[in-house]
Tab-separated table of C-alpha atoms and ligand atoms in Angstrom:
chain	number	residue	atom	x	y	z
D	1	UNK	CA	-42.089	-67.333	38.674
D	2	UNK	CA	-44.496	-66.455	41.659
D	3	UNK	CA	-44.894	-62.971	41.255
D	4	UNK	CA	-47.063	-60.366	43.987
D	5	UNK	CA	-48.704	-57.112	42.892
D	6	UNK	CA	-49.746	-54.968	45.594
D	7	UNK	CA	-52.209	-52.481	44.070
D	8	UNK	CA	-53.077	-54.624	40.904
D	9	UNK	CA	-56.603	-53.288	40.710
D	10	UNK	CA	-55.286	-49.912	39.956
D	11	UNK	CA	-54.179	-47.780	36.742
D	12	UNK	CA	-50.459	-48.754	36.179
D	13	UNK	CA	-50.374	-52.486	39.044
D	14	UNK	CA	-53.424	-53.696	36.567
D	15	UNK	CA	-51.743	-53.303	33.046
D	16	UNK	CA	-48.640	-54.980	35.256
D	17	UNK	CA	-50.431	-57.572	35.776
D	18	UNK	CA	-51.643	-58.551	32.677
D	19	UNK	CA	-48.535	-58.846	31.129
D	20	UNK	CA	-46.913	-61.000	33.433
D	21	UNK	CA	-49.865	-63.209	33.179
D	22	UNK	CA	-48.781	-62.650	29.153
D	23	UNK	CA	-45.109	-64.249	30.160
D	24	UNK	CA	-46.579	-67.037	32.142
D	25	UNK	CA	-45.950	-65.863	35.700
D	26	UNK	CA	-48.331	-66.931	38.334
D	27	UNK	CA	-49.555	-63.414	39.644
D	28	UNK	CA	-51.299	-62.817	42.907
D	29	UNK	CA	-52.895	-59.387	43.394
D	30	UNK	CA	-53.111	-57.695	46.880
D	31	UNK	CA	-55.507	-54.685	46.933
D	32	UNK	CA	-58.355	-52.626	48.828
D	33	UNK	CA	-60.057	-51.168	46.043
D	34	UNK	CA	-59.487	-47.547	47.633
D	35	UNK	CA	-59.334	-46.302	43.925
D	36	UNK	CA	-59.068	-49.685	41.891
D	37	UNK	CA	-61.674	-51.824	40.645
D	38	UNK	CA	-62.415	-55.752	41.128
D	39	UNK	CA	-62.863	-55.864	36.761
D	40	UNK	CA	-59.109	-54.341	35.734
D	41	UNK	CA	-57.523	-57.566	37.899
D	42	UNK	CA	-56.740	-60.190	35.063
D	43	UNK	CA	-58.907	-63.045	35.431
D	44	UNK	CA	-56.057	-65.688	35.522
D	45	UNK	CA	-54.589	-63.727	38.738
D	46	UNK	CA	-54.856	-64.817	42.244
D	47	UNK	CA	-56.853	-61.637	43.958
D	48	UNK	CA	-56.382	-60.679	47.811
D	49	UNK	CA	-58.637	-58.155	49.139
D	50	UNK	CA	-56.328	-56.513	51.764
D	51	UNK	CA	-54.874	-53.919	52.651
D	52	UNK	CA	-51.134	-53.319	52.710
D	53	UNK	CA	-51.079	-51.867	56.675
D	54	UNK	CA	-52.765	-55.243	57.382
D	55	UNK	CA	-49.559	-57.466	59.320
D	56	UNK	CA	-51.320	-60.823	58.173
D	57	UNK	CA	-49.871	-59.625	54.998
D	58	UNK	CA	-46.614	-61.286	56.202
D	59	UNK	CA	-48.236	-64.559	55.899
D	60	UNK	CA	-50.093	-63.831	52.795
D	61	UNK	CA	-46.720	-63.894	50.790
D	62	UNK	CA	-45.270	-66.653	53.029
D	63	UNK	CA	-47.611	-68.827	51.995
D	64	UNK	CA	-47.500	-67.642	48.027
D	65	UNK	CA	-43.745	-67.739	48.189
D	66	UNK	CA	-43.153	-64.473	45.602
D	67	UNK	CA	-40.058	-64.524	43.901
D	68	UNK	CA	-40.601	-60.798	43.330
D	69	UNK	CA	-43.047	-58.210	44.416
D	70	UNK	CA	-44.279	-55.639	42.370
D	71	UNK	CA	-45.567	-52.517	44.888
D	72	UNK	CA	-47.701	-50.251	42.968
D	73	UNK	CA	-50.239	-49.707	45.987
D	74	UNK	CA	-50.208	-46.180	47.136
D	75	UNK	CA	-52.332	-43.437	47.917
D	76	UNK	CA	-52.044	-41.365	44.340
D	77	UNK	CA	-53.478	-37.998	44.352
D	78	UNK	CA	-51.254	-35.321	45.066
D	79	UNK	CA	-54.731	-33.027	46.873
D	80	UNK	CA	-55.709	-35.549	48.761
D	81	UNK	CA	-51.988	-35.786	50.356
D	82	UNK	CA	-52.419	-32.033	50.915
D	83	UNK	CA	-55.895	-32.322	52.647
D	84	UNK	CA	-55.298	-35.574	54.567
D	85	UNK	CA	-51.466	-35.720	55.051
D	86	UNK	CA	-51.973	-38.363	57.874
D	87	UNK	CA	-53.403	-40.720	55.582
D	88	UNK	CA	-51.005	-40.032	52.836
D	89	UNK	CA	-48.150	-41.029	55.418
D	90	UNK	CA	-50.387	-44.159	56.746
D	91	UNK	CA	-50.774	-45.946	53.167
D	92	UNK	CA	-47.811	-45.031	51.659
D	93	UNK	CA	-45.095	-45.012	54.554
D	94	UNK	CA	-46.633	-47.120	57.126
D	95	UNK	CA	-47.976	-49.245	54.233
D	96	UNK	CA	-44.265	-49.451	52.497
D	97	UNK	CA	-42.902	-50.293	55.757
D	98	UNK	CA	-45.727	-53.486	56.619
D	99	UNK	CA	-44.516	-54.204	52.719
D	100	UNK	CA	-41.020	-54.202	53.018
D	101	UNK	CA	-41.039	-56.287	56.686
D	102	UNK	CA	-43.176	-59.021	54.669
D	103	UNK	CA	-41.214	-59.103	51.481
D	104	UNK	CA	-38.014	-59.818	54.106
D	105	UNK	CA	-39.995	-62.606	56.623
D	106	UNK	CA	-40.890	-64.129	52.645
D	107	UNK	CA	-37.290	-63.376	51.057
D	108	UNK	CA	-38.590	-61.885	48.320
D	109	UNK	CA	-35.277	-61.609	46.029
D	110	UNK	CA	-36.437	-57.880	45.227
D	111	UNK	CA	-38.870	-55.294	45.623
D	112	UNK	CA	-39.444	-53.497	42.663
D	113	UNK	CA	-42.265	-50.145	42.844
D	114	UNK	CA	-42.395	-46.454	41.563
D	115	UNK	CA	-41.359	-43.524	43.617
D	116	UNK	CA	-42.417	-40.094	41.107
D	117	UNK	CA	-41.101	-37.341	39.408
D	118	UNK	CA	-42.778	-35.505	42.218
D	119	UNK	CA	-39.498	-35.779	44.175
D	120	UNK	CA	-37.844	-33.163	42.350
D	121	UNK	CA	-40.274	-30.724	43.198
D	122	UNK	CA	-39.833	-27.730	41.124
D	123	UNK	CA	-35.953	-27.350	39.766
D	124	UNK	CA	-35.270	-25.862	36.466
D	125	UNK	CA	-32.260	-27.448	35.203
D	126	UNK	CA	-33.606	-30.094	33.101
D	127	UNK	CA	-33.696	-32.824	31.738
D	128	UNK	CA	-33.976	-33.863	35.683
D	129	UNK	CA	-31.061	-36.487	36.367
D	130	UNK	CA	-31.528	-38.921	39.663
D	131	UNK	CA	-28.072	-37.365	41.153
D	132	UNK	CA	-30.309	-33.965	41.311
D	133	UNK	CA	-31.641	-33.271	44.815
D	134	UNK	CA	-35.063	-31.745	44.656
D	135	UNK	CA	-37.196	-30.541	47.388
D	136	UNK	CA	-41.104	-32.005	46.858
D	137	UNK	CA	-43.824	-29.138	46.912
D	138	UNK	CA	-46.394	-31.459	48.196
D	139	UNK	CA	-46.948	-34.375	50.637
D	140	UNK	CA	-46.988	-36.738	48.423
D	141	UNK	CA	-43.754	-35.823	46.549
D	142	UNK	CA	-42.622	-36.436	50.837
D	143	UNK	CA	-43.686	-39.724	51.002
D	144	UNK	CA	-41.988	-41.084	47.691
D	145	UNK	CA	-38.446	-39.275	48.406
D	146	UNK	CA	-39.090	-40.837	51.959
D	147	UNK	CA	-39.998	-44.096	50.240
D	148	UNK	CA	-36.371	-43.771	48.675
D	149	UNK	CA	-34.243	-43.363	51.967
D	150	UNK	CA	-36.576	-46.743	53.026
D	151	UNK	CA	-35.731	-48.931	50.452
D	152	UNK	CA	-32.240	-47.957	50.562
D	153	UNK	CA	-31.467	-48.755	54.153
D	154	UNK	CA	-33.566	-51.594	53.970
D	155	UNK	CA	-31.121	-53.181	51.419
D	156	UNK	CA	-28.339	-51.845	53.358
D	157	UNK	CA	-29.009	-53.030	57.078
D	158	UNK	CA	-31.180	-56.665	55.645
D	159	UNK	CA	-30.279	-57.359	52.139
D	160	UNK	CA	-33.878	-56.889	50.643
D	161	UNK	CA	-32.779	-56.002	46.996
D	162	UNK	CA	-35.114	-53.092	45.158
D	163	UNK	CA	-35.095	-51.250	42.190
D	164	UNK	CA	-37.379	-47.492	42.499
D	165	UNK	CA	-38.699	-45.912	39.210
D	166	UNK	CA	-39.259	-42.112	39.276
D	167	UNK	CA	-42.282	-42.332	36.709
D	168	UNK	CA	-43.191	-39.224	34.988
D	169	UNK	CA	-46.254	-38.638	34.103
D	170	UNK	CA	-47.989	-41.855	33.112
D	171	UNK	CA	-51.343	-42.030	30.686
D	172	UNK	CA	-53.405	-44.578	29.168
D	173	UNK	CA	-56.480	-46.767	29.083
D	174	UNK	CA	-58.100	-47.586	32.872
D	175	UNK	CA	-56.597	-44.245	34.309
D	176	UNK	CA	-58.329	-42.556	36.962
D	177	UNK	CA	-58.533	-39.105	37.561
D	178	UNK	CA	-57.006	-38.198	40.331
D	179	UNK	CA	-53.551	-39.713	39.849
D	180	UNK	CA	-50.378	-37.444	38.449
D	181	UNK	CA	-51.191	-38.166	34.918
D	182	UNK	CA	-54.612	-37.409	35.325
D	183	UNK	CA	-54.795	-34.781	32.749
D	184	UNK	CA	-54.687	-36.996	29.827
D	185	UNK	CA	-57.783	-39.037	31.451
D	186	UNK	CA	-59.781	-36.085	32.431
D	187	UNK	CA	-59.647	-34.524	28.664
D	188	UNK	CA	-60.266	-37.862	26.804
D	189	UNK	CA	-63.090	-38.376	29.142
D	190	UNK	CA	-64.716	-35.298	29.180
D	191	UNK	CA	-63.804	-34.799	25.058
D	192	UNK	CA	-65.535	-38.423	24.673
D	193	UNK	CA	-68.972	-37.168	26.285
D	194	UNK	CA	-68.628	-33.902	23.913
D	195	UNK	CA	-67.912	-31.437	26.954
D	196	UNK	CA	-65.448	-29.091	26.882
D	197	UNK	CA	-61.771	-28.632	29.156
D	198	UNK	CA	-60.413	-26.287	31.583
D	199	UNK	CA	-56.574	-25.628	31.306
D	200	UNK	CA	-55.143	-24.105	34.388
D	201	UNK	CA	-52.357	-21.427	33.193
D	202	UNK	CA	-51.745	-20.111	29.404
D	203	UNK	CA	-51.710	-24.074	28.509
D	204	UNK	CA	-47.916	-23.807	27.616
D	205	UNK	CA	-46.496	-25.621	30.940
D	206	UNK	CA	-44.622	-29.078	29.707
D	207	UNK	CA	-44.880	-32.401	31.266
D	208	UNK	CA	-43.233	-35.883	30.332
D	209	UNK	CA	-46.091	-37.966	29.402
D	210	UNK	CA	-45.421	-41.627	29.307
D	211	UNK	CA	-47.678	-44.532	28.044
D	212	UNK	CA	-48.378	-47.100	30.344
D	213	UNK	CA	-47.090	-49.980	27.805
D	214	UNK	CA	-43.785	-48.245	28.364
D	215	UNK	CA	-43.685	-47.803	32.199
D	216	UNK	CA	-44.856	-51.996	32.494
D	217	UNK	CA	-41.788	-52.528	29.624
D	218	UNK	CA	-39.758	-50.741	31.998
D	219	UNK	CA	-40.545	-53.305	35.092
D	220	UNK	CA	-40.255	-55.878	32.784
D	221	UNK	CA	-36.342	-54.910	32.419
D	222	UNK	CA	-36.401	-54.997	36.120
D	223	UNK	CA	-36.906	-58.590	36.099
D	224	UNK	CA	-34.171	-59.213	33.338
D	225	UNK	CA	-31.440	-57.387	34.970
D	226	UNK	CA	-30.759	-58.424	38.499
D	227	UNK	CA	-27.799	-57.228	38.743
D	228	UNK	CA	-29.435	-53.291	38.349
D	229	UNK	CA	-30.400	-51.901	42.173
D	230	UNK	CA	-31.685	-48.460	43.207
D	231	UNK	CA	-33.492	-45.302	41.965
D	232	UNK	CA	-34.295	-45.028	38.053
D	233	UNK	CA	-36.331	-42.480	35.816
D	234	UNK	CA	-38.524	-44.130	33.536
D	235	UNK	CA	-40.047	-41.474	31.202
D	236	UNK	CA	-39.656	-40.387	27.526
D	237	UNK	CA	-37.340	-36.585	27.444
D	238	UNK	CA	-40.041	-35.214	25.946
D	239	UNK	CA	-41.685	-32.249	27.449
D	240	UNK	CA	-45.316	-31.839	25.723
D	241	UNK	CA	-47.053	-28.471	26.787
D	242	UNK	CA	-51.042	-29.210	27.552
D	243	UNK	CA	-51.729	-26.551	24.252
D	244	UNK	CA	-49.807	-29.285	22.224
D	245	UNK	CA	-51.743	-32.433	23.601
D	246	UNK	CA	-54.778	-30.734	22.895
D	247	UNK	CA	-53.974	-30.191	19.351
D	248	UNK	CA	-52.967	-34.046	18.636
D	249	UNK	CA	-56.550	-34.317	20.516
D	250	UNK	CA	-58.213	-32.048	18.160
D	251	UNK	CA	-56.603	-33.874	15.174
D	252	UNK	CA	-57.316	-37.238	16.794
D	253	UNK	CA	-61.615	-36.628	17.936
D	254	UNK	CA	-61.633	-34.783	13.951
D	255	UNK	CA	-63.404	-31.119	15.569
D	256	UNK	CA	-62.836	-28.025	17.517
D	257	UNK	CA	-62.018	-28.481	21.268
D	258	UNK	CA	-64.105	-25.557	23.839
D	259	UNK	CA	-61.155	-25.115	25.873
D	260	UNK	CA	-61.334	-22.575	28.940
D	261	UNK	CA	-57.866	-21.494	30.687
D	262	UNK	CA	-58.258	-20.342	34.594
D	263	UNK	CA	-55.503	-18.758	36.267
D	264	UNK	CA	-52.455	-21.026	37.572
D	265	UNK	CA	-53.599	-23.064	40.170
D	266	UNK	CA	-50.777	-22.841	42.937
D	267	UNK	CA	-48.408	-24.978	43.628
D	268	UNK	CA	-48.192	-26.189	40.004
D	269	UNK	CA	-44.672	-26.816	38.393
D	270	UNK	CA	-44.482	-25.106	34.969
D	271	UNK	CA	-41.821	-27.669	33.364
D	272	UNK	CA	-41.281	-31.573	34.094
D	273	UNK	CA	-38.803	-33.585	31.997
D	274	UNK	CA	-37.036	-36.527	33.121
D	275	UNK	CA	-33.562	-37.911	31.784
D	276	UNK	CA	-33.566	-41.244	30.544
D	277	UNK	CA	-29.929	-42.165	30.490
D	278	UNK	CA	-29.370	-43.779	33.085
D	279	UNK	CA	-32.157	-46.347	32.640
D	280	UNK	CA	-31.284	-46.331	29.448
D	281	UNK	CA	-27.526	-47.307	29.663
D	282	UNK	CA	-28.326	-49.485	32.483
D	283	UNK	CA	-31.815	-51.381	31.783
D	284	UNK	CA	-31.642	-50.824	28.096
D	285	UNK	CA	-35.050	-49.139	28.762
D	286	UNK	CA	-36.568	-46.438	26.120
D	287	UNK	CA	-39.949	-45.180	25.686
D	288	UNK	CA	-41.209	-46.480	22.313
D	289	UNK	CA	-44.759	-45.528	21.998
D	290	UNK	CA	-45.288	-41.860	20.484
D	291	UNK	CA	-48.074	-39.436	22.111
D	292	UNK	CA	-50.409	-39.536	19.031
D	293	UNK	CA	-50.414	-43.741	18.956
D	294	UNK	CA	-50.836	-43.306	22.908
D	295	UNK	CA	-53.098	-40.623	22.677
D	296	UNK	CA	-55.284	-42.220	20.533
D	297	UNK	CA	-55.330	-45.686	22.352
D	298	UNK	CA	-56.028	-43.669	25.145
D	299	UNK	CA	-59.014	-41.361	23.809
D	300	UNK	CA	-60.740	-44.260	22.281
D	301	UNK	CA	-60.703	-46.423	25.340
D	302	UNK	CA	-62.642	-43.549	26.756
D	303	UNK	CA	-64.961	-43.457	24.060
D	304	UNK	CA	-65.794	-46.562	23.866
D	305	UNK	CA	-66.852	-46.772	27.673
D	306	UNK	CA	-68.707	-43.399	27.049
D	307	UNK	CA	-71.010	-45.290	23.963
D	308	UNK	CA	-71.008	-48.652	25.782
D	309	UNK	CA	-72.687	-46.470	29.109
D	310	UNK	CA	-75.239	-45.180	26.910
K	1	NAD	N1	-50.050	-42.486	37.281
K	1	NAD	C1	-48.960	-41.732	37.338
K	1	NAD	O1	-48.770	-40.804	36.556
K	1	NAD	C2	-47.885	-42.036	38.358
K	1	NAD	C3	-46.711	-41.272	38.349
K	1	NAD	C4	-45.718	-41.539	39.285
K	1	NAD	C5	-45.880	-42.566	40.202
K	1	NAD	N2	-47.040	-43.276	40.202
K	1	NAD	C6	-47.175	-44.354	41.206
K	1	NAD	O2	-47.511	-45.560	40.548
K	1	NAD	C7	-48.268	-46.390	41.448
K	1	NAD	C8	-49.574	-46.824	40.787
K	1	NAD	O3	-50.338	-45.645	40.530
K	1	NAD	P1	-51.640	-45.635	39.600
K	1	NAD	O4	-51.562	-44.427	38.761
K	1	NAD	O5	-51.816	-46.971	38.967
K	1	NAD	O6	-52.767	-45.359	40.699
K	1	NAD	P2	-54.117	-46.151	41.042
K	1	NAD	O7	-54.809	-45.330	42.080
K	1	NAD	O8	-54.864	-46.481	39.799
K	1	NAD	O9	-53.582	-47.506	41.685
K	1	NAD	C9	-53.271	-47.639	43.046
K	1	NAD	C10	-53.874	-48.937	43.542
K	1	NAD	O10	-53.513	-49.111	44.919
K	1	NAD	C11	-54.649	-49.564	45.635
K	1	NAD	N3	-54.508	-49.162	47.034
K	1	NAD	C12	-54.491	-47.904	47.536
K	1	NAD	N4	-54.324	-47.944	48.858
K	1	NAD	C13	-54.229	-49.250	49.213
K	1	NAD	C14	-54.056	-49.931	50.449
K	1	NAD	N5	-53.951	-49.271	51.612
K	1	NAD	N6	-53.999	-51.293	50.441
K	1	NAD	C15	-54.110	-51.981	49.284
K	1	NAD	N7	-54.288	-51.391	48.080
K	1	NAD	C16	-54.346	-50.035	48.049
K	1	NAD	C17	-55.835	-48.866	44.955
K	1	NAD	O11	-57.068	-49.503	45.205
K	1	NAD	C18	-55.416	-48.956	43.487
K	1	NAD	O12	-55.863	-50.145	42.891
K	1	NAD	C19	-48.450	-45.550	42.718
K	1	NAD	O13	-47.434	-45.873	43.629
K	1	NAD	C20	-48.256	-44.131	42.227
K	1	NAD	O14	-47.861	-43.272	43.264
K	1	NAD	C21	-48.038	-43.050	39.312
């Protein structure tokens, strides 16, 4: 199938990429490189230099006739959505909406991108369930609940079909730092040069770290069942406190980590789990790779680009 993925450069839209390449799609890539880099976009992918508030993307997928568009372009980093809220709204509102007018003029069949578990802001009861209404502590969080209410009356008042993942926290090899699961990145990189890490709170606050094998595995189901439509988690259940990763670091790297803990940094959520049920009972979709084999995958992608810089 012709198959579009807006922000294919990036973390998560790059791994995406390569494994519909893998299943013998023919891919094109739309990106800016605001945070994503010309070398993760697989070499057998058609690549667009654009950005998604630019209208001639209308004719870009008009000409490449997508059966399906993948939108994983988005401004990422939850500061910078506090600092520049404009901008936040621009790439990731007004970008959706350029996105979603194309995708119609093209008739894509669906639109398939994340929102994040940043809609839930910070309720208690968990695991967090899509029925659960949440109220986003940051700008960001805004503009992917927003993102929500779009594609839903998009579908409603012109037919464009979607499916929305709530991604938890997602980790793995070509992550940058800034995104939501920056954490994992920012310790494997700085363990990897032999610094040491700065936990923000006593280290005990949980969050539902996915790999990023499982998130793509998750928007490959998205493709297989057409008949599933609307907002999904796709995470693991399993809340992992930031004292526990760095143990299955320390047992990973083989020595002591120099750890430093600075008071809570406001604004932070102390526990993030996300239900899996309902992707589960209706996409057949469950996490399958553990935190050490991800961990490790992880940290030695790191290390490898730390001894191949030197
Ligand atoms: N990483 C996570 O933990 C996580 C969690 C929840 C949701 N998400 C969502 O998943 C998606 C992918 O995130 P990621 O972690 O891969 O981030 P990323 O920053 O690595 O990827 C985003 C990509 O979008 C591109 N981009 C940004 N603005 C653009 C614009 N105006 N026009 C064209 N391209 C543009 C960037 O250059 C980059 O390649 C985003 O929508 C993000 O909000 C990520």
């Amino acid at each position: 199938m012709n198959i579009c993925v807006t922000g294919g450069a990036g973390f998560i839209g790059s791994h995406l990429t390569d494994r519909l390449i893998e299943e013998g799609h023919r891919v094109l890539v739309i990106d800016n490189l605001f945070t994503g880099s010309r070398e993760f976009v697989n070499a057998k992918a058609d690549f667009r230099e654009m950005d998604i508030r630019d209208t001639a993307l209308t004719e870009v997928l008009l000409e490449f006739k997508p059966d399906y568009v993948f939108h994983e372009a988005a401004q990422t980093m939850v500061p910078v959505s506090m600092e520049k809220p404009a901008l936040d709204c621009d790439i990731n509102l007004m970008g959706l909406i350029n996105v979603l007018n194309a995708c119609r003029a093209a008739h894509v069949k669906k639109l398939i991108m994340p929102s994040s578990a940043a809609v839930y802001g910070d309720l208690d009861t968990l695991p967090l369930t899509e029925a659960m209404q949440g109220a986003p502590s940051s700008f960001y969080g805004l503009t992917k609940l927003t993102t929500e209410s779009y594609l839903r009356i998009y579908k409603e008042a012109f037919g464009l079909d979607y499916i929305c993942f709530r991604y938890s926290n997602v980790y793995g090899p070509r992550q940058g730092h800034g995104g939501e699961g920056g954490v994992i990145s920012i310790f494997c990189e700085r363990l990897a040069k032999g610094q040491g890490v700065t936990v923000y709170g006593d280290g005990e606050q949980t969050r539902d770290f996915i790999y990023v094998g499982d998130v793509v595995e998750a928007n490959m189901l998205a493709l297989q069942h057409t008949e599933c439509s609307g907002v999904y988690n796709v995470s693991t259940e399993v809340g992992t406190s930031l004292n526990t990763l760095l143990n299955e670091l320390k047992s990973i790297i083989g020595t002591d980590i120099d750890v430093t803990y600075e008071p809570t940094r406001t604004g932070d959520i102390k526990h993030s789990r996300l239900s899996i049920k309902k992707s589960n009972d209706n996409l057949g979709f469950r996490a399958k790779i553990d935190l050490t084999s991800g961990l490790k995958t992880t940290y030695h992608y790191f290390a490898d680009m730390e001894n191949f810089d030197m």
